[in-house]
Amino acid sequence: MKVTKLGLLALIVLLVGAFFALDLGQYLTLDALQARQAALAAWVDAHFWQASALFFMVYVCSTALSLPGASLLTLLGSAIFGIGWGLLLVSFASTLGASLAFLSARFLLRDWVSARFGHKLAAIDAGMTQDGPFYLLSLRLIPVFPFFLINLLMGLTALPLRTFYWVSQLGMLPGTFVYVLAGSQLAQLTSTGNILSPGLITALCLLGLLPWLARAAQRQLALRRRLARFPRPAHFDYNLLVVGAGAGGLVTSYIAAAVKARVALIEKHKMGGDCLNTGCIPSKALIRSARFALEQRRATELGFAPHIATADFEAVMARVAQVVREVEPHDSVARYEALGVECIQGEARLISPSGAGGGTGQRLS
């Protein structure tokens, strides 16, 4: 695997180095393309399919190696092949080249990045698993993000290749279409910077928001459909219904009552829930007695004569019960009713998004 990675990396470096060493970039300037447009168009007319295949391979290699000049190749595509065929060639070639760059980054760098930044990458991967297509589509639609950088960075995530391919194919289409249209007027262009005007860039950026707006609309529609079978009450009995008078329920009720909300607190057993009656408070009281017994056994380590008191289990449990009784008034019905909370004894269950009911048939909204 290591040898294969080194071989691939050496090939990429060799090809990129050859591009710059041979100064091939001189052929990918606007002046050079305009000067050769007529000759290239004549050659395409004479050798259409060979020219199409050669152009496709050059575009794929350029994109896969993240070389400069993709925008000029797009202009050339429509200038010599026409808008329709040029758009088809450029769209598929750019997506295939981007996918190769994506795979190269994943193969060469994913393991290293994962080993070095695993905890951060895990959070990114979780987000990409949930919303990866939306992120990628937005980035593809907004022209201010360099496409070659998107290819490489996406390769470091867990985004599946098939998702990357179809989203890229769709997302790059608007920008590609703009350049293809401009390429049909290649002879009149004075600068590639004039193609994307501030207004057009703004429009494409707003287009990048469409996936998120569509998703928000879809979620809202799904929510409305789920709620459609629950008719909205004509009036509401309370501002808040709290089920369970445990630690969470008590704090919630207290805060709501403090801001003058009308609150109902429903508890089927004892106020305070597990924390007061069987969990936190009694367990801590019992642990305190156990710690005292342990400290006695370590008396000599601490400089005292050994002495171990006999444990009286009934007395220990009586103390635990006493501790619970001391805290009970703070969690009592009397205190919470004094705060303005209506405390209801019973077992509750949610029967709609805005209401609860119980075994007695009482309904609260």
Short mmCIF file of N, CA and C in Angstrom, two decimals, residues 206-342:
data_model
loop_
_atom_site.label_atom_id
_atom_site.label_comp_id
_atom_site.label_asym_id
_atom_site.label_seq_id
_atom_site.Cartn_x
_atom_site.Cartn_y
_atom_site.Cartn_z
N LEU A 206 -26.74 33.11 -4.35
CA LEU A 206 -28.12 32.90 -3.87
C LEU A 206 -28.63 31.53 -4.32
N LEU A 207 -28.20 31.11 -5.50
CA LEU A 207 -28.57 29.78 -5.98
C LEU A 207 -28.02 28.69 -5.05
N GLY A 208 -26.86 28.98 -4.45
CA GLY A 208 -26.27 28.03 -3.52
C GLY A 208 -27.09 27.83 -2.26
N LEU A 209 -27.98 28.79 -1.97
CA LEU A 209 -28.85 28.65 -0.80
C LEU A 209 -30.07 27.79 -1.08
N LEU A 210 -30.34 27.55 -2.36
CA LEU A 210 -31.55 26.80 -2.72
C LEU A 210 -31.63 25.41 -2.08
N PRO A 211 -30.52 24.63 -2.04
CA PRO A 211 -30.63 23.30 -1.41
C PRO A 211 -31.11 23.37 0.03
N TRP A 212 -30.62 24.37 0.78
CA TRP A 212 -31.01 24.49 2.19
C TRP A 212 -32.43 25.00 2.32
N LEU A 213 -32.82 25.93 1.45
CA LEU A 213 -34.21 26.41 1.49
C LEU A 213 -35.17 25.29 1.12
N ALA A 214 -34.77 24.49 0.12
CA ALA A 214 -35.62 23.35 -0.26
C ALA A 214 -35.73 22.35 0.87
N ARG A 215 -34.63 22.12 1.56
CA ARG A 215 -34.68 21.15 2.67
C ARG A 215 -35.53 21.68 3.82
N ALA A 216 -35.39 22.97 4.12
CA ALA A 216 -36.22 23.57 5.18
C ALA A 216 -37.70 23.47 4.82
N ALA A 217 -38.02 23.74 3.55
CA ALA A 217 -39.42 23.65 3.11
C ALA A 217 -39.92 22.21 3.21
N GLN A 218 -39.05 21.26 2.86
CA GLN A 218 -39.43 19.85 2.94
C GLN A 218 -39.71 19.44 4.39
N ARG A 219 -38.85 19.89 5.30
CA ARG A 219 -39.06 19.56 6.72
C ARG A 219 -40.34 20.20 7.25
N GLN A 220 -40.59 21.44 6.84
CA GLN A 220 -41.79 22.12 7.30
C GLN A 220 -43.04 21.43 6.77
N LEU A 221 -42.98 20.99 5.53
CA LEU A 221 -44.12 20.28 4.94
C LEU A 221 -44.36 18.95 5.65
N ALA A 222 -43.27 18.23 5.94
CA ALA A 222 -43.40 16.95 6.64
C ALA A 222 -43.98 17.15 8.04
N LEU A 223 -43.54 18.24 8.71
CA LEU A 223 -44.07 18.54 10.04
C LEU A 223 -45.56 18.84 9.98
N ARG A 224 -45.96 19.62 9.00
CA ARG A 224 -47.38 19.95 8.86
C ARG A 224 -48.21 18.70 8.60
N ARG A 225 -47.66 17.77 7.82
CA ARG A 225 -48.39 16.53 7.54
C ARG A 225 -48.54 15.69 8.80
N ARG A 226 -47.47 15.64 9.61
CA ARG A 226 -47.55 14.86 10.85
C ARG A 226 -48.55 15.47 11.83
N LEU A 227 -48.62 16.79 11.84
CA LEU A 227 -49.50 17.46 12.80
C LEU A 227 -50.94 17.57 12.29
N ALA A 228 -51.15 17.24 11.02
CA ALA A 228 -52.49 17.43 10.44
C ALA A 228 -53.55 16.60 11.16
N ARG A 229 -53.18 15.43 11.69
CA ARG A 229 -54.18 14.57 12.35
C ARG A 229 -54.45 14.98 13.80
N PHE A 230 -53.72 16.02 14.25
CA PHE A 230 -53.95 16.52 15.61
C PHE A 230 -54.57 17.92 15.52
N PRO A 231 -55.88 18.04 15.67
CA PRO A 231 -56.51 19.38 15.59
C PRO A 231 -56.01 20.29 16.69
N ARG A 232 -55.77 21.51 16.35
CA ARG A 232 -55.28 22.49 17.32
C ARG A 232 -56.40 22.83 18.30
N PRO A 233 -56.13 22.80 19.62
CA PRO A 233 -57.17 23.11 20.61
C PRO A 233 -57.69 24.54 20.44
N ALA A 234 -58.96 24.70 20.77
CA ALA A 234 -59.56 26.04 20.71
C ALA A 234 -58.94 26.96 21.76
N HIS A 235 -58.54 26.38 22.89
CA HIS A 235 -57.85 27.14 23.93
C HIS A 235 -56.86 26.21 24.63
N PHE A 236 -55.91 26.80 25.34
CA PHE A 236 -54.90 26.02 26.05
C PHE A 236 -55.09 26.19 27.55
N ASP A 237 -55.03 25.06 28.26
CA ASP A 237 -55.18 25.10 29.72
C ASP A 237 -53.94 25.66 30.40
N TYR A 238 -52.77 25.38 29.84
CA TYR A 238 -51.51 25.77 30.47
C TYR A 238 -50.53 26.26 29.40
N ASN A 239 -49.53 26.97 29.89
CA ASN A 239 -48.41 27.32 29.01
C ASN A 239 -47.42 26.17 28.90
N LEU A 240 -47.37 25.32 29.93
CA LEU A 240 -46.39 24.24 29.96
C LEU A 240 -46.93 23.08 30.79
N LEU A 241 -46.80 21.86 30.24
CA LEU A 241 -47.11 20.64 30.98
C LEU A 241 -45.80 19.92 31.24
N VAL A 242 -45.54 19.60 32.51
CA VAL A 242 -44.32 18.89 32.88
C VAL A 242 -44.71 17.52 33.40
N VAL A 243 -44.17 16.48 32.77
CA VAL A 243 -44.47 15.10 33.18
C VAL A 243 -43.29 14.59 33.99
N GLY A 244 -43.52 14.32 35.26
CA GLY A 244 -42.48 13.78 36.13
C GLY A 244 -41.89 14.85 37.03
N ALA A 245 -42.00 14.65 38.35
CA ALA A 245 -41.49 15.63 39.31
C ALA A 245 -40.14 15.20 39.85
N GLY A 246 -39.25 14.73 38.95
CA GLY A 246 -37.88 14.44 39.33
C GLY A 246 -37.05 15.70 39.26
N ALA A 247 -35.73 15.51 39.25
CA ALA A 247 -34.84 16.68 39.26
C ALA A 247 -35.10 17.59 38.06
N GLY A 248 -35.20 17.02 36.85
CA GLY A 248 -35.43 17.83 35.66
C GLY A 248 -36.79 18.50 35.67
N GLY A 249 -37.82 17.74 36.05
CA GLY A 249 -39.17 18.29 36.07
C GLY A 249 -39.34 19.41 37.07
N LEU A 250 -38.72 19.27 38.25
CA LEU A 250 -38.83 20.30 39.28
C LEU A 250 -38.15 21.60 38.84
N VAL A 251 -36.95 21.49 38.28
CA VAL A 251 -36.23 22.68 37.83
C VAL A 251 -36.99 23.37 36.71
N THR A 252 -37.51 22.58 35.76
CA THR A 252 -38.27 23.14 34.65
C THR A 252 -39.50 23.89 35.15
N SER A 253 -40.23 23.27 36.06
CA SER A 253 -41.43 23.90 36.62
C SER A 253 -41.08 25.19 37.36
N TYR A 254 -40.01 25.15 38.13
CA TYR A 254 -39.58 26.31 38.92
C TYR A 254 -39.27 27.49 38.00
N ILE A 255 -38.49 27.24 36.96
CA ILE A 255 -38.10 28.32 36.05
C ILE A 255 -39.32 28.88 35.32
N ALA A 256 -40.20 27.99 34.84
CA ALA A 256 -41.39 28.45 34.12
C ALA A 256 -42.29 29.28 35.02
N ALA A 257 -42.47 28.82 36.26
CA ALA A 257 -43.31 29.57 37.20
C ALA A 257 -42.70 30.93 37.54
N ALA A 258 -41.36 30.97 37.56
CA ALA A 258 -40.68 32.22 37.90
C ALA A 258 -40.92 33.30 36.85
N VAL A 259 -41.17 32.90 35.59
CA VAL A 259 -41.46 33.88 34.54
C VAL A 259 -42.97 34.00 34.30
N LYS A 260 -43.76 33.58 35.30
CA LYS A 260 -45.22 33.76 35.32
C LYS A 260 -45.96 32.90 34.29
N ALA A 261 -45.36 31.77 33.90
CA ALA A 261 -46.08 30.84 33.02
C ALA A 261 -47.04 30.01 33.87
N ARG A 262 -48.14 29.59 33.26
CA ARG A 262 -49.07 28.70 33.94
C ARG A 262 -48.61 27.26 33.70
N VAL A 263 -48.23 26.59 34.79
CA VAL A 263 -47.57 25.30 34.69
C VAL A 263 -48.35 24.23 35.45
N ALA A 264 -48.45 23.04 34.82
CA ALA A 264 -48.99 21.86 35.51
C ALA A 264 -47.88 20.84 35.62
N LEU A 265 -47.66 20.32 36.82
CA LEU A 265 -46.63 19.32 37.07
C LEU A 265 -47.32 18.01 37.46
N ILE A 266 -47.11 16.96 36.67
CA ILE A 266 -47.81 15.70 36.86
C ILE A 266 -46.82 14.65 37.33
N GLU A 267 -47.12 14.03 38.48
CA GLU A 267 -46.25 13.00 39.05
C GLU A 267 -47.09 11.81 39.51
N LYS A 268 -46.72 10.61 39.10
CA LYS A 268 -47.52 9.44 39.44
C LYS A 268 -47.16 8.84 40.79
N HIS A 269 -45.98 9.20 41.36
CA HIS A 269 -45.57 8.57 42.62
C HIS A 269 -45.23 9.63 43.66
N LYS A 270 -43.93 9.92 43.86
CA LYS A 270 -43.52 10.87 44.89
C LYS A 270 -42.82 12.07 44.28
N MET A 271 -43.08 13.24 44.86
CA MET A 271 -42.37 14.44 44.45
C MET A 271 -40.87 14.25 44.73
N GLY A 272 -40.06 14.74 43.82
CA GLY A 272 -38.61 14.56 43.96
C GLY A 272 -38.08 13.43 43.12
N GLY A 273 -38.97 12.51 42.72
CA GLY A 273 -38.56 11.42 41.84
C GLY A 273 -37.49 10.54 42.44
N ASP A 274 -36.73 9.89 41.58
CA ASP A 274 -35.67 8.98 42.02
C ASP A 274 -34.61 9.70 42.82
N CYS A 275 -34.27 10.91 42.43
CA CYS A 275 -33.16 11.62 43.07
C CYS A 275 -33.39 11.76 44.58
N LEU A 276 -34.57 12.20 44.94
CA LEU A 276 -34.86 12.41 46.36
C LEU A 276 -35.14 11.11 47.09
N ASN A 277 -35.90 10.22 46.49
CA ASN A 277 -36.45 9.09 47.23
C ASN A 277 -35.63 7.81 47.17
N THR A 278 -35.00 7.52 46.06
CA THR A 278 -34.26 6.26 45.96
C THR A 278 -32.87 6.40 45.37
N GLY A 279 -32.52 7.58 44.87
CA GLY A 279 -31.25 7.70 44.15
C GLY A 279 -30.23 8.59 44.83
N CYS A 280 -30.08 9.80 44.30
CA CYS A 280 -28.98 10.67 44.70
C CYS A 280 -28.85 10.87 46.20
N ILE A 281 -29.90 11.37 46.82
CA ILE A 281 -29.80 11.79 48.23
C ILE A 281 -29.64 10.61 49.18
N PRO A 282 -30.50 9.58 49.11
CA PRO A 282 -30.28 8.45 50.02
C PRO A 282 -28.96 7.72 49.77
N SER A 283 -28.55 7.62 48.53
CA SER A 283 -27.29 6.92 48.26
C SER A 283 -26.11 7.68 48.84
N LYS A 284 -26.12 9.03 48.72
CA LYS A 284 -25.00 9.81 49.26
C LYS A 284 -24.96 9.72 50.79
N ALA A 285 -26.13 9.68 51.43
CA ALA A 285 -26.16 9.53 52.88
C ALA A 285 -25.60 8.17 53.29
N LEU A 286 -25.94 7.14 52.55
CA LEU A 286 -25.44 5.80 52.85
C LEU A 286 -23.94 5.71 52.60
N ILE A 287 -23.46 6.33 51.54
CA ILE A 287 -22.03 6.33 51.22
C ILE A 287 -21.24 7.04 52.31
N ARG A 288 -21.84 8.11 52.86
CA ARG A 288 -21.13 8.83 53.94
C ARG A 288 -20.89 7.92 55.14
N SER A 289 -21.89 7.11 55.51
CA SER A 289 -21.71 6.17 56.63
C SER A 289 -20.66 5.12 56.28
N ALA A 290 -20.66 4.64 55.06
CA ALA A 290 -19.67 3.64 54.64
C ALA A 290 -18.26 4.23 54.67
N ARG A 291 -18.12 5.49 54.28
CA ARG A 291 -16.80 6.12 54.28
C ARG A 291 -16.27 6.26 55.72
N PHE A 292 -17.20 6.57 56.63
CA PHE A 292 -16.79 6.67 58.04
C PHE A 292 -16.27 5.33 58.54
N ALA A 293 -16.93 4.22 58.18
CA ALA A 293 -16.48 2.90 58.59
C ALA A 293 -15.09 2.60 58.02
N LEU A 294 -14.85 3.01 56.77
CA LEU A 294 -13.54 2.78 56.16
C LEU A 294 -12.46 3.60 56.85
N GLU A 295 -12.77 4.84 57.22
CA GLU A 295 -11.78 5.69 57.87
C GLU A 295 -11.37 5.13 59.23
N GLN A 296 -12.33 4.49 59.93
CA GLN A 296 -11.97 3.89 61.21
C GLN A 296 -10.94 2.78 61.04
N ARG A 297 -11.07 2.01 59.98
CA ARG A 297 -10.13 0.92 59.76
C ARG A 297 -8.73 1.43 59.43
N ARG A 298 -8.65 2.69 58.98
CA ARG A 298 -7.36 3.28 58.65
C ARG A 298 -6.84 4.19 59.76
N ALA A 299 -7.37 4.02 60.98
CA ALA A 299 -7.02 4.91 62.08
C ALA A 299 -5.52 4.94 62.34
N THR A 300 -4.87 3.76 62.34
CA THR A 300 -3.43 3.72 62.64
C THR A 300 -2.62 4.47 61.57
N GLU A 301 -3.05 4.44 60.30
CA GLU A 301 -2.34 5.16 59.24
C GLU A 301 -2.37 6.65 59.49
N LEU A 302 -3.42 7.11 60.18
CA LEU A 302 -3.61 8.55 60.41
C LEU A 302 -3.15 8.99 61.79
N GLY A 303 -2.53 8.06 62.58
CA GLY A 303 -1.97 8.43 63.87
C GLY A 303 -2.92 8.27 65.04
N PHE A 304 -3.94 7.44 64.92
CA PHE A 304 -4.90 7.22 66.01
C PHE A 304 -4.84 5.75 66.45
N ALA A 305 -5.24 5.56 67.73
CA ALA A 305 -5.34 4.19 68.23
C ALA A 305 -6.48 3.49 67.52
N PRO A 306 -6.27 2.23 67.15
CA PRO A 306 -7.33 1.52 66.42
C PRO A 306 -8.60 1.39 67.25
N HIS A 307 -9.70 1.77 66.62
CA HIS A 307 -11.00 1.63 67.29
C HIS A 307 -12.07 1.53 66.20
N ILE A 308 -12.85 0.51 66.23
CA ILE A 308 -13.89 0.29 65.23
C ILE A 308 -15.24 0.22 65.92
N ALA A 309 -16.10 1.19 65.61
CA ALA A 309 -17.46 1.17 66.18
C ALA A 309 -18.29 0.12 65.46
N THR A 310 -19.20 -0.46 66.18
CA THR A 310 -20.06 -1.48 65.59
C THR A 310 -21.17 -0.81 64.79
N ALA A 311 -21.34 -1.28 63.55
CA ALA A 311 -22.37 -0.68 62.69
C ALA A 311 -23.75 -1.14 63.13
N ASP A 312 -24.66 -0.19 63.21
CA ASP A 312 -26.08 -0.49 63.51
C ASP A 312 -26.86 -0.18 62.24
N PHE A 313 -27.18 -1.22 61.48
CA PHE A 313 -27.78 -1.01 60.16
C PHE A 313 -29.10 -0.26 60.25
N GLU A 314 -29.91 -0.57 61.27
CA GLU A 314 -31.19 0.13 61.43
C GLU A 314 -30.95 1.62 61.66
N ALA A 315 -29.94 1.93 62.47
CA ALA A 315 -29.63 3.33 62.76
C ALA A 315 -29.11 4.04 61.51
N VAL A 316 -28.30 3.31 60.71
CA VAL A 316 -27.79 3.90 59.47
C VAL A 316 -28.94 4.23 58.53
N MET A 317 -29.87 3.30 58.37
CA MET A 317 -31.00 3.53 57.47
C MET A 317 -31.94 4.59 58.02
N ALA A 318 -32.02 4.67 59.36
CA ALA A 318 -32.85 5.72 59.96
C ALA A 318 -32.26 7.09 59.65
N ARG A 319 -30.92 7.16 59.67
CA ARG A 319 -30.27 8.44 59.33
C ARG A 319 -30.52 8.77 57.85
N VAL A 320 -30.46 7.77 56.99
CA VAL A 320 -30.72 8.00 55.57
C VAL A 320 -32.13 8.56 55.38
N ALA A 321 -33.08 7.96 56.09
CA ALA A 321 -34.47 8.43 55.98
C ALA A 321 -34.61 9.85 56.51
N GLN A 322 -33.85 10.17 57.57
CA GLN A 322 -33.90 11.51 58.14
C GLN A 322 -33.36 12.56 57.16
N VAL A 323 -32.28 12.20 56.46
CA VAL A 323 -31.72 13.11 55.45
C VAL A 323 -32.74 13.38 54.36
N VAL A 324 -33.45 12.32 53.92
CA VAL A 324 -34.47 12.48 52.89
C VAL A 324 -35.58 13.41 53.38
N ARG A 325 -35.99 13.23 54.65
CA ARG A 325 -37.07 14.07 55.21
C ARG A 325 -36.65 15.53 55.29
N GLU A 326 -35.35 15.77 55.53
CA GLU A 326 -34.89 17.16 55.62
C GLU A 326 -34.95 17.87 54.26
N VAL A 327 -34.78 17.11 53.20
CA VAL A 327 -34.79 17.70 51.86
C VAL A 327 -36.20 17.77 51.29
N GLU A 328 -37.08 16.88 51.75
CA GLU A 328 -38.43 16.78 51.19
C GLU A 328 -39.18 18.10 51.08
N PRO A 329 -39.13 18.98 52.08
CA PRO A 329 -39.90 20.23 51.96
C PRO A 329 -39.52 21.07 50.74
N HIS A 330 -38.25 20.96 50.29
CA HIS A 330 -37.81 21.75 49.13
C HIS A 330 -38.42 21.22 47.83
N ASP A 331 -38.82 19.94 47.83
CA ASP A 331 -39.41 19.32 46.63
C ASP A 331 -40.90 19.03 46.82
N SER A 332 -41.50 19.61 47.81
CA SER A 332 -42.87 19.22 48.18
C SER A 332 -43.93 19.90 47.31
N VAL A 333 -45.14 19.31 47.35
CA VAL A 333 -46.28 19.89 46.64
C VAL A 333 -46.57 21.28 47.18
N ALA A 334 -46.50 21.42 48.52
CA ALA A 334 -46.81 22.71 49.15
C ALA A 334 -45.91 23.82 48.62
N ARG A 335 -44.62 23.52 48.51
CA ARG A 335 -43.70 24.56 48.05
C ARG A 335 -43.98 24.94 46.60
N TYR A 336 -44.20 23.95 45.75
CA TYR A 336 -44.39 24.25 44.33
C TYR A 336 -45.74 24.89 44.05
N GLU A 337 -46.74 24.54 44.83
CA GLU A 337 -48.02 25.24 44.68
C GLU A 337 -47.90 26.68 45.12
N ALA A 338 -47.05 26.92 46.14
CA ALA A 338 -46.81 28.29 46.57
C ALA A 338 -46.09 29.10 45.49
N LEU A 339 -45.32 28.40 44.68
CA LEU A 339 -44.63 29.07 43.58
C LEU A 339 -45.55 29.33 42.39
N GLY A 340 -46.74 28.74 42.41
CA GLY A 340 -47.69 28.94 41.33
C GLY A 340 -47.82 27.76 40.39
N VAL A 341 -47.20 26.61 40.75
CA VAL A 341 -47.28 25.41 39.92
C VAL A 341 -48.45 24.55 40.39
N GLU A 342 -49.30 24.11 39.47
CA GLU A 342 -50.40 23.20 39.82
C GLU A 342 -49.88 21.77 39.78
#
